[in-house]
Short mmCIF file of C-alpha atoms in Angstrom, two decimals:
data_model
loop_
_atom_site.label_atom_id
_atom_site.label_comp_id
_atom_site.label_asym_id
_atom_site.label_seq_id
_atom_site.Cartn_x
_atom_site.Cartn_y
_atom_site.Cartn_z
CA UNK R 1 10.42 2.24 19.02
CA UNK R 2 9.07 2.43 22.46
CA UNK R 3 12.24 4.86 22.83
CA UNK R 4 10.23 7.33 20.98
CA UNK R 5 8.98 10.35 23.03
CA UNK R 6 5.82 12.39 22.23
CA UNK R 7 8.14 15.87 21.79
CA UNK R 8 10.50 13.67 18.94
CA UNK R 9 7.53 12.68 17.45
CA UNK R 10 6.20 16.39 17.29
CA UNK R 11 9.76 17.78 15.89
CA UNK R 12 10.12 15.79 13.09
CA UNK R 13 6.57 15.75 11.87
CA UNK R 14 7.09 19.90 11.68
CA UNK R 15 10.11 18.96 10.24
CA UNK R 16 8.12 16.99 7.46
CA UNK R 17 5.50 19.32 6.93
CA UNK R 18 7.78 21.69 5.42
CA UNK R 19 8.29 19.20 2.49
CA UNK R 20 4.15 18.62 1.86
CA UNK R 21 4.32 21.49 -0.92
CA UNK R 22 7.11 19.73 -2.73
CA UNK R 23 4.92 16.95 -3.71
CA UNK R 24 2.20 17.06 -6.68
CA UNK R 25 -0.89 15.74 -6.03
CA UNK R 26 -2.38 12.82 -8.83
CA UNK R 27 -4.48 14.31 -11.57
CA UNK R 28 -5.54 11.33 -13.51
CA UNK R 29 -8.00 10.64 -10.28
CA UNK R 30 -9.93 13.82 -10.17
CA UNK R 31 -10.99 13.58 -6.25
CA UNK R 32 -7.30 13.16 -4.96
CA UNK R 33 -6.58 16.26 -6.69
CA UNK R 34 -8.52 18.20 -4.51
CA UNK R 35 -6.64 17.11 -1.67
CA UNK R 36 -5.40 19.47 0.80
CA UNK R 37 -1.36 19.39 0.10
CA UNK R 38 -0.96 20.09 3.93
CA UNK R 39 -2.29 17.84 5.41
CA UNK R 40 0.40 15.42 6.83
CA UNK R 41 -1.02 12.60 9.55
CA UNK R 42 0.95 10.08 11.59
CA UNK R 43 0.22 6.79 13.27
CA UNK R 44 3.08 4.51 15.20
CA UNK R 45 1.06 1.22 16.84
CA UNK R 46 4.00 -1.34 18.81
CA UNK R 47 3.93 -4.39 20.16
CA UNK R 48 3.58 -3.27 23.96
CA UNK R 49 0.52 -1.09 23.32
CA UNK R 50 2.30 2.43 23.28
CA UNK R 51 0.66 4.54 20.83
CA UNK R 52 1.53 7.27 19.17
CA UNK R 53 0.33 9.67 16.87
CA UNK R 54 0.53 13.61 15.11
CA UNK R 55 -0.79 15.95 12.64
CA UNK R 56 -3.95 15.24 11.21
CA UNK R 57 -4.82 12.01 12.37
CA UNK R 58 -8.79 12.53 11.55
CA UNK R 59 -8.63 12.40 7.42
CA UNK R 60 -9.71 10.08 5.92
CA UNK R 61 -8.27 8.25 2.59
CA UNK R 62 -8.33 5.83 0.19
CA UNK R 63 -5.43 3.20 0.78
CA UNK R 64 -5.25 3.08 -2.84
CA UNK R 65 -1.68 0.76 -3.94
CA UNK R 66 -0.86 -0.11 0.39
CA UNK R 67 -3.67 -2.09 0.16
CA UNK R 68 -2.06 -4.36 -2.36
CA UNK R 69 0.56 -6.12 0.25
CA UNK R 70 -2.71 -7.35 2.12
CA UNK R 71 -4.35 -8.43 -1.08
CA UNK R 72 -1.17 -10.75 -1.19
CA UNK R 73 -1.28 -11.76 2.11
CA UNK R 74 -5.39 -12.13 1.89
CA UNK R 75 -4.86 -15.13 -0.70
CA UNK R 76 -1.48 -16.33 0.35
CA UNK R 77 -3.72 -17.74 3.57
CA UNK R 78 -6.71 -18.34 1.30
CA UNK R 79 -4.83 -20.34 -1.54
CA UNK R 80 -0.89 -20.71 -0.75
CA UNK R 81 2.16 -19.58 -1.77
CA UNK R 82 2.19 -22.03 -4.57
CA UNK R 83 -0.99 -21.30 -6.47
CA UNK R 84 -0.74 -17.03 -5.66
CA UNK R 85 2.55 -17.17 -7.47
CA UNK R 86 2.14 -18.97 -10.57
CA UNK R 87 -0.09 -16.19 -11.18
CA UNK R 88 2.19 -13.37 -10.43
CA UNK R 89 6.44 -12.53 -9.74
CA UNK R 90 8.39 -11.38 -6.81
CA UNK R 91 11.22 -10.16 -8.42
CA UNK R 92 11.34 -5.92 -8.81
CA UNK R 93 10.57 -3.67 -11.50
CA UNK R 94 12.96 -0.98 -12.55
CA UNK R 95 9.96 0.85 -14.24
CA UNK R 96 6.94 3.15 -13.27
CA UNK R 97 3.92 1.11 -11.19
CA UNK R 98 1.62 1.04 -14.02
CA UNK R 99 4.50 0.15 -16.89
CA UNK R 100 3.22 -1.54 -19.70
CA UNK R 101 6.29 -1.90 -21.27
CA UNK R 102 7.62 -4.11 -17.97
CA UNK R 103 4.20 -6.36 -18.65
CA UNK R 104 5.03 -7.08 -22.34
CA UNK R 105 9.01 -7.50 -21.54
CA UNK R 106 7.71 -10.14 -19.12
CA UNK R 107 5.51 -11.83 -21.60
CA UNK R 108 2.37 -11.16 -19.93
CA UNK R 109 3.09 -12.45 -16.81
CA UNK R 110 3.38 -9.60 -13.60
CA UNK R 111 6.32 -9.05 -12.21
CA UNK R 112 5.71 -8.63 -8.32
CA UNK R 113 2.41 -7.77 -6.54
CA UNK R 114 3.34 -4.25 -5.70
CA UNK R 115 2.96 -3.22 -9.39
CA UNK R 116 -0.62 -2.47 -10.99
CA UNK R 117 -0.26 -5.96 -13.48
CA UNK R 118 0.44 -7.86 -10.27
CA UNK R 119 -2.01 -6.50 -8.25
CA UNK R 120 -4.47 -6.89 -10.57
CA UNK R 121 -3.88 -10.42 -11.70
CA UNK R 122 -4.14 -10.88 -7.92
CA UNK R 123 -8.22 -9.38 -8.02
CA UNK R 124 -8.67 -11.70 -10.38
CA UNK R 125 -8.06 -14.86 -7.74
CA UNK R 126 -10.35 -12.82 -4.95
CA UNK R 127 -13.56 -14.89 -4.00
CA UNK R 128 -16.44 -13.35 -4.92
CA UNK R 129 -19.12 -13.34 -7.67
CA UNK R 130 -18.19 -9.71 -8.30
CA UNK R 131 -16.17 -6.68 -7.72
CA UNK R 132 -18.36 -5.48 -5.01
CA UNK R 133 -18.21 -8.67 -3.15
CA UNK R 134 -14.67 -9.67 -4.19
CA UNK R 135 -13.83 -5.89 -2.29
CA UNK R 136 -15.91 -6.50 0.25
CA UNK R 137 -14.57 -10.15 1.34
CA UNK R 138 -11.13 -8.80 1.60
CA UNK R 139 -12.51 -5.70 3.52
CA UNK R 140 -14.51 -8.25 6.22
CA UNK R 141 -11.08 -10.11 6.61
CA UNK R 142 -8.79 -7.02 7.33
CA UNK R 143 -11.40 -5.50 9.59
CA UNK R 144 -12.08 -8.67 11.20
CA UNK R 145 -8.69 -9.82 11.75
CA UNK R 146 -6.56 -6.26 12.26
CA UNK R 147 -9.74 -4.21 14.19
CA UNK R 148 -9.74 -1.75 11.93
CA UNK R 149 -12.65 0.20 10.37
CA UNK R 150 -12.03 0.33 6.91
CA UNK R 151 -14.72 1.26 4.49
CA UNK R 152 -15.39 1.65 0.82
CA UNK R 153 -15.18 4.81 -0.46
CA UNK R 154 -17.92 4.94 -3.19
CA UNK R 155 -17.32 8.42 -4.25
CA UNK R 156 -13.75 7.48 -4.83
CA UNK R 157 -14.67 4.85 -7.23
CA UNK R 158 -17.03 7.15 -8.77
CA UNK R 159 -13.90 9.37 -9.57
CA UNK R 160 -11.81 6.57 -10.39
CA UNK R 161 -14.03 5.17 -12.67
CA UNK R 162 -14.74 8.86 -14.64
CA UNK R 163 -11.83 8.79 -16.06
CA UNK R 164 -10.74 5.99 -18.41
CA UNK R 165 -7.34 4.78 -17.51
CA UNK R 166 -5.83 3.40 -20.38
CA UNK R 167 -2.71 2.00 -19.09
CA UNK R 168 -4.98 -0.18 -16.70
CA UNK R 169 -7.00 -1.29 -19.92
CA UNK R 170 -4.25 -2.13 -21.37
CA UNK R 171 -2.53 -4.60 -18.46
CA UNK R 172 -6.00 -6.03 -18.28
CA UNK R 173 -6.02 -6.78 -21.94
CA UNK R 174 -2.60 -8.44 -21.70
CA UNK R 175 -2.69 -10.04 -18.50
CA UNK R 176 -6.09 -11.78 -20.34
CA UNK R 177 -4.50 -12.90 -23.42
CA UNK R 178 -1.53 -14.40 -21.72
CA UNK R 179 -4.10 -17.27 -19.83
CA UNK R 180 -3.11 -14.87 -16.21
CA UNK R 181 -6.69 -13.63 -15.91
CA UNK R 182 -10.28 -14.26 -16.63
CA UNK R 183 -12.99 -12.33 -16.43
CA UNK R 184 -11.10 -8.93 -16.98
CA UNK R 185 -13.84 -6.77 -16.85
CA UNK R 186 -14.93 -7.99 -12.91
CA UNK R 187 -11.27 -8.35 -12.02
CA UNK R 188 -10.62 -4.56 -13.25
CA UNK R 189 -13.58 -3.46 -11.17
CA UNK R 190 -12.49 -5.41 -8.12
CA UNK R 191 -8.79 -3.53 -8.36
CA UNK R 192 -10.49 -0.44 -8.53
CA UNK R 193 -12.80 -1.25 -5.98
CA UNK R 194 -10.13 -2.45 -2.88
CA UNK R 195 -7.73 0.59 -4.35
CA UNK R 196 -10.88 2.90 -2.68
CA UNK R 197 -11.17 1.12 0.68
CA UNK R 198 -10.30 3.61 3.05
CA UNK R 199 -9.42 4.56 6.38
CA UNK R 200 -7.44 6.97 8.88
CA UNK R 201 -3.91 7.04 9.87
CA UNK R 202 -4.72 4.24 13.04
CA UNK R 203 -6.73 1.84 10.13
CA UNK R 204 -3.54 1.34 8.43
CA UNK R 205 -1.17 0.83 11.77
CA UNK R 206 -3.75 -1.58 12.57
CA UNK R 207 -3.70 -3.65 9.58
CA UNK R 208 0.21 -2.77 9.48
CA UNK R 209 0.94 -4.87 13.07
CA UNK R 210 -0.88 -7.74 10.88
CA UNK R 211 3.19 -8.11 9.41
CA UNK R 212 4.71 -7.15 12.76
CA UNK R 213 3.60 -9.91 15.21
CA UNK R 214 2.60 -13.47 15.32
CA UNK R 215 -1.20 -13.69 15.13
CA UNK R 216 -3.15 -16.65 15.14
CA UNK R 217 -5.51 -16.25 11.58
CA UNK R 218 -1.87 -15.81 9.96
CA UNK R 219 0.84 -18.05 8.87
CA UNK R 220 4.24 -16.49 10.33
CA UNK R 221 5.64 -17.53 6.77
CA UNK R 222 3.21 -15.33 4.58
CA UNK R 223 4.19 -12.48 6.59
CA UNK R 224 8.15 -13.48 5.98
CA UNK R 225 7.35 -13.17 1.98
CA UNK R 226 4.46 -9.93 2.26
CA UNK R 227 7.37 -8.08 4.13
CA UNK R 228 10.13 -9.27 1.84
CA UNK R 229 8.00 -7.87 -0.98
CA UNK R 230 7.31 -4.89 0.45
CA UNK R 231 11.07 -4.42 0.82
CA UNK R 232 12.38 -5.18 -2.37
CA UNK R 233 9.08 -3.77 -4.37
CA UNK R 234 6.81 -1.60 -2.35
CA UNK R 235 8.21 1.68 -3.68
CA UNK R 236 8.60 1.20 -6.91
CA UNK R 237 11.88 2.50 -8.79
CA UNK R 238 12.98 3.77 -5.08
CA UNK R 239 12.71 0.64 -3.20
CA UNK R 240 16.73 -0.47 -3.47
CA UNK R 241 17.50 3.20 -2.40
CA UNK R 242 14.77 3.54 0.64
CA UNK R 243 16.34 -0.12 1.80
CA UNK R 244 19.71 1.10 1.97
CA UNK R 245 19.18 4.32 3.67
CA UNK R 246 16.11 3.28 5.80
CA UNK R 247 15.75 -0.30 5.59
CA UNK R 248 11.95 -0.75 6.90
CA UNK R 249 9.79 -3.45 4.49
CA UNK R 250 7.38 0.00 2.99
CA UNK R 251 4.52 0.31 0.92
CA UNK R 252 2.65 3.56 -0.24
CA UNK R 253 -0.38 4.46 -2.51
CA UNK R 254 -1.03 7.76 -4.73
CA UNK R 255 -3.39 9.08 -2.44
CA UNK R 256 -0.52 9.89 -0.37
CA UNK R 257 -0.72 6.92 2.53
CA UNK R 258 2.74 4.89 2.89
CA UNK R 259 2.63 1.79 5.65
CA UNK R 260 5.80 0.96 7.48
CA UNK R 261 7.05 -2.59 9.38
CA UNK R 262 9.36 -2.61 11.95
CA UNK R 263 9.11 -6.40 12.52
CA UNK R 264 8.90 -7.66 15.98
CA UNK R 265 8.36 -3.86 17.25
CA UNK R 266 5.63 -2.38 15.49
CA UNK R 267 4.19 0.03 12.40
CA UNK R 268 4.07 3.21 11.56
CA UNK R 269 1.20 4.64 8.96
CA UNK R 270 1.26 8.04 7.33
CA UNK R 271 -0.64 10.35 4.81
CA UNK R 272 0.09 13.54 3.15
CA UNK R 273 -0.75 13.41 -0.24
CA UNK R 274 2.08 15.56 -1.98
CA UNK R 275 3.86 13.32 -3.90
CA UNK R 276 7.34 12.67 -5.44
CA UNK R 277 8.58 12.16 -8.83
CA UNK R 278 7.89 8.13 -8.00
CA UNK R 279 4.72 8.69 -6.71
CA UNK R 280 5.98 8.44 -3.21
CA UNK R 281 4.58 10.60 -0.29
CA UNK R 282 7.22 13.23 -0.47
CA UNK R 283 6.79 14.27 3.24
CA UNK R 284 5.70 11.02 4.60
CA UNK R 285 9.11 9.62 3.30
CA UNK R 286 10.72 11.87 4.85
CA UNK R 287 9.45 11.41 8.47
CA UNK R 288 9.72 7.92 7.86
CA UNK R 289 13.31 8.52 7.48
CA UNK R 290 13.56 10.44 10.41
CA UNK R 291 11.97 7.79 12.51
CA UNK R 292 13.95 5.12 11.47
CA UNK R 293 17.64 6.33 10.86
CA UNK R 294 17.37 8.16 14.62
CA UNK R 295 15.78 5.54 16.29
CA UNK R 296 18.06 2.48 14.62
CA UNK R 297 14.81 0.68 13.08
CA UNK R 298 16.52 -0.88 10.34
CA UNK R 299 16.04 -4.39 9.56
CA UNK R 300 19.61 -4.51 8.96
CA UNK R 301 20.79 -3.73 12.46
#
């Protein structure tokens, strides 16, 4: 990465913005439709303090689904491997993020912690005597431990929350009657309430080099199986494909965000809010692409 040169950097982010009007922005959360379908922001953080970034770096966003790899590695410190997942899978899901159909296949119990059912069977193992302060102990720890600046978005939640979603109901319901939750009603609040912590392009580098390095409030081994995740499960129907022709361990979010690892060299975070038929940042992909098939960032040498 620190191969990269300010003028590469510049090309292929031009490059990407002319794919930001292929993407279609969410409508089931009312406030990310009103997202500017330009806008297209890049962060790259490394391991030897170079820093670069493009495009526009001063929006701000909900993290929305990236935050769920850090919800993961949140508890894996907090509880262990062994208690997180005999509450939730790691193997991948050939169906949409939200599939109930992949939930009641499974038998009520989530298949991997990239998926809504996982994610939200993890909220429900978040200390905290309520959403707010479930949200808001995970929000301390990444801000605390990565220096970022994250914040809660409130009138995000306001928009998530004025819309019923019914396929989230529904997981809840299930994940509850299999034994894999309690209290659905706080731990379906406190899933929508870390999905609105938000930040700028450098918030989610920062928590990014979290998987990158070794760092002393992390166990090197939680950040093995977070980044393994990511890889196999972090985008969805397209994570087999992205592995193969980019090979980075990837999450992204509907609000457009997608988080990056090069392990041992550093992250890259992006946000443009177009979105593929996946619900993949169709532009961010893209530069992500560029980045990592020109500068040999594959995992897989």
């Amino acid at each position: 990465m620190n191969s990269l040169t300010p003028a590469q950097l510049e090309t292929w982010v031009m490059q990407a913005k002319m794919h930001t009007q292929e993407g279609k922005l969410p409508n089931y959360i009312p406030l990310l439709a009103q997202a500017n379908p330009n806008w297209l922001a890049v962060q790259i953080q490394t391991v030897t303090g170079q820093n670069y970034n493009a495009g526009d770096i001063h929006c701000t966003f909900p993290l929305m689904s990236v935050v769920k790899p850090f919800i993961l590695l949140f508890l894996l410190q907090q509880l262990g491997a062994e208690i997180v997942f005999s509450h939730v899978g790691m193997k991948p899901s050939d169906l949409p993020f939200n599939s109930l159909t992949q939930l009641i296949a499974d038998k009520g119990f989530p298949r991997n912690p990239t998926i809504n059912s996982g994610a939200i069977a993890l909220c429900s193992l978040l200390p905290g005597i309520n959403a707010f302060s479930r949200c808001e102990n995970l929000r301390l720890w990444l801000n605390q431990t990565a220096g970022c600046q994250l914040v809660l978005d409130n009138q995000m939640l306001d928009s998530v929350r004025s819309l019923p979603n019914d396929r989230n109901l529904a997981i809840t319901r299930l994940l509850t009657k299999s034994g894999n939750i309690h209290s659905p009603e706080t731990t379906l609040d406190a899933y929508n309430h870390v999905c609105c912590l938000a930040g700028t392009v450098a918030d989610l580098a920062r928590i990014g080099m979290l998987l990158v390095q070794a760092h002393d409030a992390i166990a090197p081994q939680n950040c093995r199986i977070v980044n393994a995740i990511m890889t196999t499960c972090g985008l969805y129907q397209a994570s087999a494909r992205f592995a193969v022709e980019v090979g980075l361990p990837t999450k992204s979010g509907v609000s457009g965000a997608i988080l990056s690892i090069v392990p041992t060299q550093g992250a890259i975070a992006c946000y443009s809010p177009g979105l593929d038929e996946t619900g993949n940042s169709k532009a961010s992909i893209f530069l992500i692409q560029q980045l990592a098939q020109n500068l040999n960032l594959s995992i897989f040498g």
